[in-house]
Coordinates of C-alpha atoms in Angstrom, one line a residue:
Chain A
M948 CA 135.3 102.4 96.4
A949 CA 132.2 100.4 96.1
Q950 CA 129.6 101.6 93.7
P951 CA 126.3 102.6 95.3
K952 CA 123.4 100.6 93.9
Y953 CA 120.2 99.8 95.8
L954 CA 119.0 98.7 99.2
T955 CA 115.9 96.9 100.2
G956 CA 116.1 96.7 104.0
D957 CA 115.1 93.1 103.8
K958 CA 112.4 92.9 101.2
A959 CA 111.6 89.3 100.4
G960 CA 115.0 88.0 101.2
I961 CA 118.1 89.4 102.8
E962 CA 120.0 87.9 99.9
E963 CA 118.9 90.7 97.6
F964 CA 119.8 93.2 100.2
I965 CA 123.3 91.8 100.4
D966 CA 124.0 90.7 96.9
K967 CA 123.6 94.0 95.3
F968 CA 124.6 96.9 97.5
D969 CA 128.0 96.4 99.0
V970 CA 126.2 95.9 102.2
P971 CA 129.0 93.9 103.8
E972 CA 131.3 97.0 103.7
V973 CA 128.6 99.2 105.3
L974 CA 127.8 96.7 108.0
E975 CA 131.5 96.3 108.7
M976 CA 131.9 100.0 109.0
L977 CA 129.0 100.2 111.4
R978 CA 130.3 97.3 113.5
S979 CA 133.8 98.9 113.7
R980 CA 132.2 102.0 115.2
G981 CA 130.6 99.9 117.9
K982 CA 127.0 99.8 116.7
Q983 CA 124.7 97.0 117.6
L984 CA 123.0 95.7 114.5
V985 CA 119.6 94.1 114.4
F986 CA 118.1 92.7 111.2
V987 CA 114.4 93.1 111.5
T988 CA 112.5 91.1 108.9
N989 CA 108.8 90.6 108.2
N990 CA 109.6 87.4 106.2
S991 CA 108.0 84.7 108.2
T992 CA 109.0 81.8 106.0
K993 CA 112.5 81.6 107.5
S994 CA 113.6 81.2 111.1
R995 CA 116.5 83.2 112.6
A996 CA 118.7 80.1 112.1
D997 CA 117.7 80.0 108.4
Y998 CA 118.8 83.7 108.1
K999 CA 122.1 82.9 109.9
K1000 CA 122.8 80.3 107.2
K1001 CA 122.0 82.8 104.5
F1002 CA 124.4 85.3 106.0
D1003 CA 127.1 82.6 106.3
K1004 CA 126.6 81.7 102.6
L1005 CA 127.0 85.4 101.7
G1006 CA 130.2 85.7 103.8
I1007 CA 128.7 88.2 106.3
P1008 CA 129.5 87.7 109.9
A1009 CA 126.2 87.7 111.8
K1010 CA 124.8 86.0 114.9
V1011 CA 121.4 84.3 115.0
D1012 CA 120.6 86.6 117.9
E1013 CA 121.0 89.7 115.6
V1014 CA 118.1 88.5 113.5
F1015 CA 114.6 89.4 114.6
G1016 CA 111.9 88.0 112.3
S1017 CA 108.1 88.3 112.5
S1018 CA 107.9 84.5 113.2
Y1019 CA 110.1 84.9 116.2
S1020 CA 108.1 88.0 117.2
A1021 CA 104.9 86.0 117.0
A1022 CA 106.3 83.1 119.0
I1023 CA 107.4 85.4 121.8
Y1024 CA 104.1 87.1 121.8
I1025 CA 102.2 83.8 122.1
S1026 CA 104.5 82.3 124.7
R1027 CA 105.2 85.3 126.9
I1028 CA 102.4 87.8 126.4
L1029 CA 99.3 85.7 125.5
S1030 CA 100.6 82.9 127.7
L1031 CA 97.5 80.8 127.3
P1032 CA 97.2 78.0 129.9
P1033 CA 97.9 74.5 128.5
P1034 CA 96.5 72.5 126.9
K1035 CA 94.5 75.3 125.2
N1036 CA 97.7 77.0 124.0
K1037 CA 98.1 75.1 120.7
V1038 CA 98.6 77.2 117.6
F1039 CA 97.2 76.4 114.1
V1040 CA 99.8 77.6 111.7
L1041 CA 99.0 78.9 108.2
G1042 CA 102.6 79.3 107.0
E1043 CA 106.0 77.7 106.4
S1044 CA 108.7 76.1 108.5
G1045 CA 110.2 79.3 109.7
I1046 CA 107.1 79.8 111.9
E1047 CA 107.3 76.2 113.2
A1048 CA 110.9 76.6 114.1
E1049 CA 110.3 79.8 116.1
L1050 CA 107.3 78.3 117.9
E1051 CA 109.5 75.3 118.8
S1052 CA 112.2 77.6 120.1
E1053 CA 109.6 79.0 122.5
N1054 CA 108.1 75.6 123.3
V1055 CA 104.7 76.5 121.8
P1056 CA 102.7 73.5 120.5
Y1057 CA 101.3 73.8 117.0
V1058 CA 99.4 71.9 114.3
G1059 CA 99.1 72.7 110.6
G1060 CA 102.0 74.5 109.0
T1061 CA 104.0 72.2 106.8
D1062 CA 102.0 69.1 107.8
P1063 CA 102.0 67.1 104.6
S1064 CA 98.5 65.6 105.3
L1065 CA 97.0 69.1 104.8
R1066 CA 98.7 69.7 101.4
R1067 CA 95.9 68.3 99.3
D1068 CA 92.5 69.1 97.9
I1069 CA 89.5 69.4 100.3
T1070 CA 87.0 66.5 100.0
P1071 CA 83.3 66.2 100.8
E1072 CA 84.3 64.2 103.9
D1073 CA 86.5 67.1 105.0
F1074 CA 83.6 69.6 104.9
A1075 CA 81.6 67.3 107.1
A1076 CA 84.5 66.6 109.5
I1077 CA 85.4 70.3 109.8
A1078 CA 81.7 71.2 110.3
D1079 CA 81.2 68.6 113.1
G1080 CA 84.6 69.4 114.7
S1081 CA 85.9 65.8 114.4
M1082 CA 88.8 67.1 112.2
L1083 CA 89.6 69.9 114.6
D1084 CA 92.0 69.9 117.6
D1085 CA 90.1 71.0 120.7
D1086 CA 93.4 72.4 122.2
V1087 CA 93.9 75.0 119.4
G1088 CA 93.5 78.5 120.9
V1089 CA 95.4 80.6 118.4
V1090 CA 95.4 80.8 114.6
L1091 CA 98.7 82.3 113.4
S1092 CA 98.7 83.4 109.8
G1093 CA 101.9 84.1 107.8
L1094 CA 103.3 83.7 104.3
D1095 CA 102.3 80.2 103.1
F1096 CA 103.4 79.2 99.6
H1097 CA 101.3 76.0 100.1
V1098 CA 98.1 77.8 101.0
N1099 CA 95.0 75.8 100.0
Y1100 CA 91.3 75.7 100.6
L1101 CA 91.5 72.9 103.1
K1102 CA 93.9 74.9 105.4
L1103 CA 91.8 78.0 105.0
A1104 CA 88.7 76.1 105.9
I1105 CA 90.3 74.6 109.0
A1106 CA 91.8 77.9 110.1
F1107 CA 88.4 79.6 109.6
A1108 CA 86.7 76.9 111.7
Y1109 CA 89.1 77.6 114.6
L1110 CA 88.4 81.3 114.4
R1111 CA 84.7 80.7 114.5
R1112 CA 85.2 78.6 117.6
G1113 CA 86.9 81.6 119.2
A1114 CA 90.6 81.2 118.6
Q1115 CA 92.8 84.3 118.8
F1116 CA 93.7 85.6 115.4
L1117 CA 97.4 86.6 115.0
A1118 CA 99.5 87.3 111.9
T1119 CA 103.3 87.3 111.6
N1120 CA 102.8 90.4 109.4
T1121 CA 100.3 91.8 107.0
D1122 CA 102.4 93.0 104.1
S1123 CA 100.2 92.9 101.0
T1124 CA 103.0 92.1 98.6
L1125 CA 106.2 90.2 98.5
P1126 CA 109.0 91.7 96.4
M1127 CA 110.7 88.8 94.6
A1128 CA 112.5 88.2 91.3
H1129 CA 112.3 92.0 90.7
A1130 CA 108.5 91.9 90.7
F1131 CA 105.7 91.7 93.3
F1132 CA 103.9 88.6 94.5
P1133 CA 101.1 88.1 97.1
G1134 CA 102.5 88.8 100.6
A1135 CA 101.6 87.3 104.0
G1136 CA 98.8 89.8 104.4
S1137 CA 97.3 88.6 101.1
V1138 CA 97.7 85.0 101.9
G1139 CA 95.8 85.5 105.2
A1140 CA 93.2 87.8 103.6
P1141 CA 90.7 85.0 103.1
L1142 CA 90.5 84.5 106.9
V1143 CA 90.1 88.3 107.5
K1144 CA 87.3 88.5 105.0
A1145 CA 85.6 85.3 106.2
I1146 CA 85.7 86.1 109.9
G1147 CA 85.2 89.8 109.4
R1148 CA 88.0 91.2 111.6
E1149 CA 91.7 91.9 111.2
A1150 CA 94.4 89.8 112.7
L1151 CA 96.8 91.2 115.4
A1152 CA 99.9 91.6 113.3
L1153 CA 103.3 91.0 115.1
G1154 CA 105.7 92.2 112.4
K1155 CA 106.7 95.7 111.3
P1156 CA 105.1 98.2 112.0
S1157 CA 103.5 96.5 115.0
Q1158 CA 104.8 98.0 118.2
A1159 CA 104.5 94.6 119.8
M1160 CA 107.6 93.7 117.7
M1161 CA 109.3 96.9 118.8
D1162 CA 108.6 96.2 122.5
A1163 CA 110.0 92.7 122.1
I1164 CA 113.2 94.0 120.4
E1165 CA 113.6 96.6 123.1
G1166 CA 113.2 94.0 125.8
K1167 CA 115.7 91.6 124.2
F1168 CA 118.5 94.1 123.1
K1169 CA 118.0 96.7 125.8
V1170 CA 118.1 99.3 123.1
D1171 CA 118.1 103.0 123.9
R1172 CA 115.3 104.1 121.5
E1173 CA 116.7 107.6 121.3
K1174 CA 120.0 106.2 120.1
T1175 CA 118.5 103.8 117.6
C1176 CA 118.0 104.3 113.9
M1177 CA 115.6 102.2 111.8
V1178 CA 116.9 101.8 108.2
G1179 CA 114.6 100.5 105.5
D1180 CA 113.1 100.9 102.1
R1181 CA 109.4 100.5 102.8
L1182 CA 107.5 103.4 104.3
N1183 CA 104.4 101.6 105.7
T1184 CA 106.5 98.9 107.5
D1185 CA 110.1 99.9 108.1
I1186 CA 109.8 103.7 108.5
Q1187 CA 106.4 103.7 110.2
F1188 CA 107.8 101.1 112.6
G1189 CA 110.6 103.5 113.6
I1190 CA 108.4 106.5 113.8
E1191 CA 105.7 104.8 115.9
G1192 CA 108.5 103.4 118.1
K1193 CA 109.8 106.9 118.7
L1194 CA 113.3 105.9 117.7
G1195 CA 116.0 108.6 117.5
G1196 CA 116.2 108.2 113.7
T1197 CA 114.6 106.7 110.6
L1198 CA 116.6 106.4 107.4
M1199 CA 114.9 105.5 104.2
V1200 CA 117.0 104.0 101.4
C1201 CA 115.4 104.9 98.1
T1202 CA 116.3 101.8 96.2
G1203 CA 113.4 99.5 97.0
V1204 CA 109.7 99.5 97.5
N1205 CA 109.2 103.2 97.9
S1206 CA 110.9 106.2 96.0
K1207 CA 111.7 109.8 96.8
E1208 CA 108.4 110.8 95.3
D1209 CA 106.6 109.1 98.1
I1210 CA 108.2 111.2 100.8
L1211 CA 108.9 114.6 99.2
G1212 CA 106.3 117.3 99.0
E1213 CA 103.2 118.0 101.0
G1214 CA 100.8 115.7 102.7
K1215 CA 102.9 112.5 102.6
P1216 CA 101.6 110.1 105.3
V1217 CA 104.9 108.6 106.4
V1218 CA 108.1 110.6 106.1
P1219 CA 111.6 109.4 107.4
A1220 CA 113.9 111.7 109.2
A1221 CA 116.5 111.2 106.5
Y1222 CA 117.0 109.4 103.2
V1223 CA 119.9 108.1 101.1
D1224 CA 119.9 107.0 97.5
S1225 CA 121.6 103.8 98.5
L1226 CA 123.1 102.3 101.7
G1227 CA 126.5 102.6 100.1
D1228 CA 126.2 106.3 100.5
L1229 CA 126.8 105.8 104.2
M1230 CA 130.4 105.0 103.2
G1231 CA 131.0 108.4 101.7
Chain B
M1052 CA 47.5 90.8 83.6
A1053 CA 51.1 89.9 84.1
Q1054 CA 51.7 87.8 87.1
P1055 CA 54.5 88.6 89.6
K1056 CA 57.7 86.8 89.1
Y1057 CA 59.7 85.1 91.8
L1058 CA 63.5 85.3 92.1
T1059 CA 65.0 83.1 94.7
G1060 CA 68.3 82.9 96.5
D1061 CA 69.7 79.5 97.2
K1062 CA 72.3 79.5 99.9
A1063 CA 75.2 77.3 99.0
G1064 CA 73.3 74.6 97.4
I1065 CA 69.8 74.5 96.1
E1066 CA 69.5 71.0 97.5
E1067 CA 69.4 72.4 101.1
F1068 CA 66.8 74.8 100.1
I1069 CA 64.7 72.1 98.5
D1070 CA 65.2 69.2 100.9
K1071 CA 63.9 70.9 103.9
F1072 CA 61.0 73.1 103.3
D1073 CA 58.5 71.5 100.9
V1074 CA 59.9 73.6 98.2
P1075 CA 58.6 71.4 95.4
E1076 CA 55.0 72.0 96.5
V1077 CA 55.6 75.7 96.8
L1078 CA 57.2 76.0 93.4
E1079 CA 54.4 73.9 91.9
M1080 CA 51.8 76.2 93.4
L1081 CA 53.6 79.3 92.1
R1082 CA 53.8 77.8 88.6
S1083 CA 50.2 76.8 88.7
R1084 CA 49.3 80.5 89.3
G1085 CA 51.3 81.5 86.2
K1086 CA 54.4 82.9 88.0
Q1087 CA 57.7 83.0 86.1
L1088 CA 60.4 81.5 88.3
V1089 CA 64.1 82.5 88.2
F1090 CA 66.6 80.8 90.4
V1091 CA 69.3 83.3 91.2
T1092 CA 72.5 81.8 92.7
N1093 CA 75.8 83.3 93.6
N1094 CA 77.4 79.8 93.6
S1095 CA 79.9 80.1 90.7
T1096 CA 81.2 76.5 90.9
K1097 CA 78.2 75.2 88.9
S1098 CA 76.9 76.1 85.5
R1099 CA 73.3 76.5 84.7
A1100 CA 73.4 73.0 83.2
D1101 CA 74.8 71.6 86.4
Y1102 CA 71.9 73.1 88.3
K1103 CA 69.4 71.7 85.9
K1104 CA 70.9 68.2 86.6
K1105 CA 70.6 68.9 90.3
F1106 CA 66.9 69.8 89.9
D1107 CA 66.3 66.7 87.9
K1108 CA 67.8 64.6 90.6
L1109 CA 65.5 66.2 93.1
G1110 CA 62.5 65.7 91.0
I1111 CA 61.7 69.3 90.4
P1112 CA 60.8 70.4 86.9
A1113 CA 63.0 73.3 85.9
K1114 CA 64.6 74.6 82.8
V1115 CA 68.2 75.5 82.3
D1116 CA 67.0 79.0 81.3
E1117 CA 65.3 79.5 84.7
V1118 CA 68.7 79.3 86.4
F1119 CA 70.7 82.5 86.6
G1120 CA 74.1 82.0 88.3
S1121 CA 76.9 84.4 89.0
S1122 CA 79.2 82.6 86.5
Y1123 CA 76.6 83.2 83.8
S1124 CA 76.2 86.8 84.9
A1125 CA 80.0 87.3 84.7
A1126 CA 80.2 85.6 81.3
I1127 CA 77.4 87.9 79.9
Y1128 CA 79.0 91.0 81.4
I1129 CA 82.4 90.1 79.8
S1130 CA 81.0 89.2 76.4
R1131 CA 78.2 91.8 76.0
I1132 CA 79.2 94.8 78.2
L1133 CA 82.9 94.8 78.5
S1134 CA 83.1 93.4 75.0
L1135 CA 86.9 93.6 74.7
P1136 CA 88.3 93.5 71.2
P1137 CA 90.0 90.1 70.4
P1138 CA 92.6 88.9 71.0
K1139 CA 92.9 90.9 74.2
N1140 CA 89.6 89.5 75.5
K1141 CA 91.0 86.4 77.2
V1142 CA 90.0 85.7 80.8
F1143 CA 92.2 84.3 83.5
V1144 CA 89.9 82.3 85.7
L1145 CA 90.3 81.7 89.5
G1146 CA 87.5 79.2 89.9
E1147 CA 85.9 76.0 89.0
S1148 CA 84.3 74.4 86.0
G1149 CA 81.0 76.3 86.3
I1150 CA 82.8 79.5 85.3
E1151 CA 84.5 77.8 82.4
A1152 CA 81.2 76.3 81.1
E1153 CA 79.5 79.7 81.2
L1154 CA 82.4 81.5 79.5
E1155 CA 82.3 78.8 76.8
S1156 CA 78.5 79.4 76.4
E1157 CA 79.3 83.0 75.6
N1158 CA 82.4 82.1 73.4
V1159 CA 84.8 83.9 75.8
P1160 CA 88.3 82.5 75.6
Y1161 CA 89.9 81.7 79.0
V1162 CA 93.0 80.3 80.7
G1163 CA 93.5 79.1 84.3
G1164 CA 90.4 77.6 85.9
T1165 CA 90.7 73.9 86.2
D1166 CA 93.9 73.7 84.1
P1167 CA 95.7 70.7 85.8
S1168 CA 99.1 72.3 85.1
L1169 CA 98.3 75.0 87.7
R1170 CA 97.3 72.6 90.4
R1171 CA 100.7 72.4 92.0
D1172 CA 103.2 74.2 94.2
I1173 CA 104.9 77.3 93.0
T1174 CA 108.6 76.8 92.1
P1175 CA 111.6 79.2 92.0
E1176 CA 111.4 79.0 88.2
D1177 CA 107.7 80.0 88.3
F1178 CA 108.6 83.2 90.3
A1179 CA 111.1 84.1 87.6
A1180 CA 108.7 83.3 84.7
I1181 CA 105.8 85.2 86.2
A1182 CA 108.1 88.2 86.9
D1183 CA 109.6 88.3 83.4
G1184 CA 106.2 87.6 81.8
S1185 CA 107.2 84.4 80.0
M1186 CA 104.6 82.4 81.9
L1187 CA 101.8 84.9 81.2
D1188 CA 99.5 85.1 78.2
D1189 CA 99.6 88.5 76.6
D1190 CA 96.0 88.2 75.5
V1191 CA 94.6 88.1 79.0
G1192 CA 92.6 91.3 79.6
V1193 CA 90.4 90.1 82.5
V1194 CA 90.9 88.3 85.8
L1195 CA 87.7 86.7 86.9
S1196 CA 87.7 85.5 90.5
G1197 CA 85.1 83.1 91.9
L1198 CA 84.9 80.2 94.4
D1199 CA 87.9 78.0 93.8
F1200 CA 88.3 74.9 96.0
H1201 CA 91.7 74.4 94.3
V1202 CA 93.1 77.9 95.0
N1203 CA 96.9 77.9 95.5
Y1204 CA 99.8 80.4 95.6
L1205 CA 100.7 79.8 92.0
K1206 CA 97.3 80.7 90.7
L1207 CA 97.1 83.8 93.0
A1208 CA 100.6 84.9 91.8
I1209 CA 99.6 84.6 88.2
A1210 CA 96.3 86.4 88.7
F1211 CA 98.1 89.2 90.6
A1212 CA 100.6 89.5 87.8
Y1213 CA 97.8 90.0 85.3
L1214 CA 96.1 92.6 87.5
R1215 CA 99.4 94.5 87.8
R1216 CA 99.6 94.5 84.0
G1217 CA 96.3 96.2 83.9
A1218 CA 93.8 93.4 83.5
Q1219 CA 90.1 94.2 84.5
F1220 CA 89.3 92.7 87.9
L1221 CA 85.9 91.0 88.1
A1222 CA 84.4 88.6 90.6
T1223 CA 81.5 86.2 90.1
N1224 CA 80.4 87.3 93.6
T1225 CA 82.0 88.4 96.9
D1226 CA 80.2 86.4 99.5
S1227 CA 82.5 86.1 102.5
T1228 CA 81.2 82.7 103.6
L1229 CA 79.8 79.6 102.0
P1230 CA 77.1 77.8 104.1
M1231 CA 77.8 74.1 103.7
A1232 CA 77.4 70.9 105.8
H1233 CA 75.4 73.1 108.3
A1234 CA 78.5 75.2 108.9
F1235 CA 80.3 78.1 107.2
F1236 CA 83.4 77.9 105.0
P1237 CA 85.4 80.5 103.1
G1238 CA 83.2 81.9 100.3
A1239 CA 84.1 83.3 96.9
G1240 CA 84.9 86.7 98.3
S1241 CA 87.3 85.2 100.7
V1242 CA 89.0 83.0 98.1
G1243 CA 89.6 86.2 96.0
A1244 CA 90.5 88.3 99.0
P1245 CA 94.3 87.8 98.4
L1246 CA 94.0 89.6 95.0
V1247 CA 92.0 92.4 96.5
K1248 CA 94.6 92.9 99.3
A1249 CA 97.6 92.6 97.0
I1250 CA 96.3 94.9 94.2
G1251 CA 94.6 97.3 96.7
R1252 CA 91.3 97.6 95.0
E1253 CA 88.0 95.6 95.0
A1254 CA 86.8 93.5 92.1
L1255 CA 83.6 94.4 90.2
A1256 CA 81.2 91.8 91.6
L1257 CA 78.7 90.3 89.2
G1258 CA 76.6 88.3 91.6
K1259 CA 73.9 89.4 94.1
P1260 CA 73.6 92.1 95.2
S1261 CA 75.3 93.6 92.1
Q1262 CA 72.8 95.4 90.0
A1263 CA 74.8 94.3 86.9
M1264 CA 73.2 90.9 87.6
M1265 CA 69.7 92.5 88.0
D1266 CA 70.1 94.3 84.7
A1267 CA 71.1 91.1 83.0
I1268 CA 68.1 89.3 84.5
E1269 CA 65.7 92.1 83.5
G1270 CA 67.1 92.0 80.0
K1271 CA 66.8 88.3 79.6
F1272 CA 63.4 87.7 81.3
K1273 CA 61.7 91.0 80.5
V1274 CA 60.6 91.2 84.1
D1275 CA 58.4 94.0 85.3
R1276 CA 60.3 95.0 88.4
E1277 CA 57.2 96.2 90.2
K1278 CA 55.6 92.8 89.9
T1279 CA 58.7 90.9 90.9
C1280 CA 59.5 89.5 94.4
M1281 CA 62.9 88.5 95.5
V1282 CA 62.9 85.6 97.9
G1283 CA 66.0 84.6 99.9
D1284 CA 67.6 83.9 103.2
R1285 CA 70.6 86.2 103.1
L1286 CA 70.1 89.9 103.8
N1287 CA 73.3 91.3 102.3
T1288 CA 73.0 89.4 99.1
D1289 CA 69.4 88.3 98.4
I1290 CA 67.3 90.9 100.1
Q1291 CA 69.7 93.8 99.3
F1292 CA 69.7 92.7 95.7
G1293 CA 65.9 93.1 95.6
I1294 CA 65.8 96.4 97.4
E1295 CA 68.6 98.0 95.3
G1296 CA 66.8 96.6 92.2
K1297 CA 63.6 98.4 93.3
L1298 CA 61.6 95.2 93.0
G1299 CA 57.9 95.2 94.0
G1300 CA 58.7 92.9 96.9
T1301 CA 61.4 91.2 99.0
L1302 CA 60.6 88.1 101.1
M1303 CA 63.0 86.8 103.6
V1304 CA 62.9 83.1 104.6
C1305 CA 64.2 82.8 108.1
T1306 CA 65.6 79.3 107.8
G1307 CA 69.1 80.1 106.5
V1308 CA 71.9 82.5 107.0
N1309 CA 70.0 85.3 108.7
S1310 CA 67.4 85.2 111.4
K1311 CA 64.5 87.4 112.6
E1312 CA 66.8 89.1 115.0
D1313 CA 68.7 90.5 112.1
I1314 CA 65.6 92.4 110.7
L1315 CA 63.4 93.2 113.7
G1316 CA 64.0 96.3 115.8
E1317 CA 65.6 99.6 115.2
G1318 CA 68.6 100.4 113.0
K1319 CA 68.8 97.2 110.9
P1320 CA 70.7 98.0 107.7
V1321 CA 68.8 95.7 105.4
V1322 CA 65.1 94.9 106.0
P1323 CA 62.8 92.9 103.7
A1324 CA 59.3 93.9 102.9
A1325 CA 58.1 90.6 104.4
Y1326 CA 59.3 87.4 106.0
V1327 CA 58.2 83.9 106.6
D1328 CA 59.5 81.3 108.9
S1329 CA 59.9 78.9 106.0
L1330 CA 59.0 78.8 102.4
G1331 CA 56.3 76.2 103.2
D1332 CA 54.3 78.9 104.9
L1333 CA 53.4 80.2 101.5
M1334 CA 51.1 77.1 101.2
G1335 CA 49.0 78.2 104.1

């Protein structure tokens, strides 16, 4: 029988989640019992299709439609809820290609993102052209902030200028840190923090624990909330997401971001309905 | 009898302050009356020597020693107050050459800053080398965050790793915005906001309105606070700096960041002792 090890929900990459914890066996068991699986990730750098490729590489059968990422959640929110009238529906993206792919899947026009012309130092001419608006696109009505490994002052200055002109301020997610390489790095919420500080208000976040994401998942998968269990390792995203969504269950796996000490005892702010040391324990 | 001294704020650049409002004449008048002038700036990108060059170019007689910038304030704090025992006194700089110059003037060792090897994209190898510490300098005991026009994910990740290892967290200043080209851009506080968000605590700020800066100015210029007037255009830095420092006077010049509407009427959080429409009015 597989050795229990560690589970991260999704942490920085589903690859960690899968590599280490005999997750394939657990998922197979759940599928064999007729459970619908949805992989809910706040990682905005990858599209659902990118995740499908990852699953394929790891030998785990999964469909693109089972993946629900914060980029997709944001794209749906923009196209179906905000539903800004064209042409003022363009999005300035602070983030990577995963966001672009999901915006494309919802036919939302965008600028910024991985545009190579913005991957450079700001110049004195840029300051002037941002200030007088000649460098800005008049059709931008939304700034969408996510995890951007290519963040720079030029992109921040442009995004801030759009916000000052009244653009809606959205974030794929606001995780402060990104678990990676067995350490922590600045997360999407930290990458977008300059915009929050400069404009003086928070973005509307569309990843866990935002209930905008839960509503979108419910709409898409027709889930019965009472018969749904949220499994995850992070209290202030995964577990809070399930609790606020009034799901039938929340299961914390104590192998990732948070530990048992964070949930046992008095006065803990977020407490799951149940916990296991590792996901492999579900096989017992 | 000792004459009152004048401390002045400068917005983003002393050039704006000087270009527009007959400042040379006003400064000349003040000097002729025996006033000691101190130019107090939160702009950390320039050293005192850089400002002296700027003054020369503008035809204004000023000494390097009359300039007191947030970089210099931070350097003094690190060398004379923190006074960490070598070799654990090295500073990781998120900022420009002005900070480096002032650290050098106080013989404080540093890494980061304008190091060209950090002006690039983060790689998978970097994630691993930051996580295992092989890319980090064991002697770094302080992270100093300022305005960095070359901020990128790699530098933020390294700075965050030092903070997680227990480095002291300082900021030259925490201004949210930078007035420039008659518009607003992300300021030092916004550039450093990812670190604040990721580590979950604020930096100790050493620019206006921090009283650490006032104490350093008092120590250097032997000012009599009761006979000192703080002149500036920004309420939450300049004027608050003077009020918290219990200076004899605070004078707001209504030509910059804040306007009369921000100080007249009930319930205004920061109110100067006096205001003028422009500095030139002092000539009247």
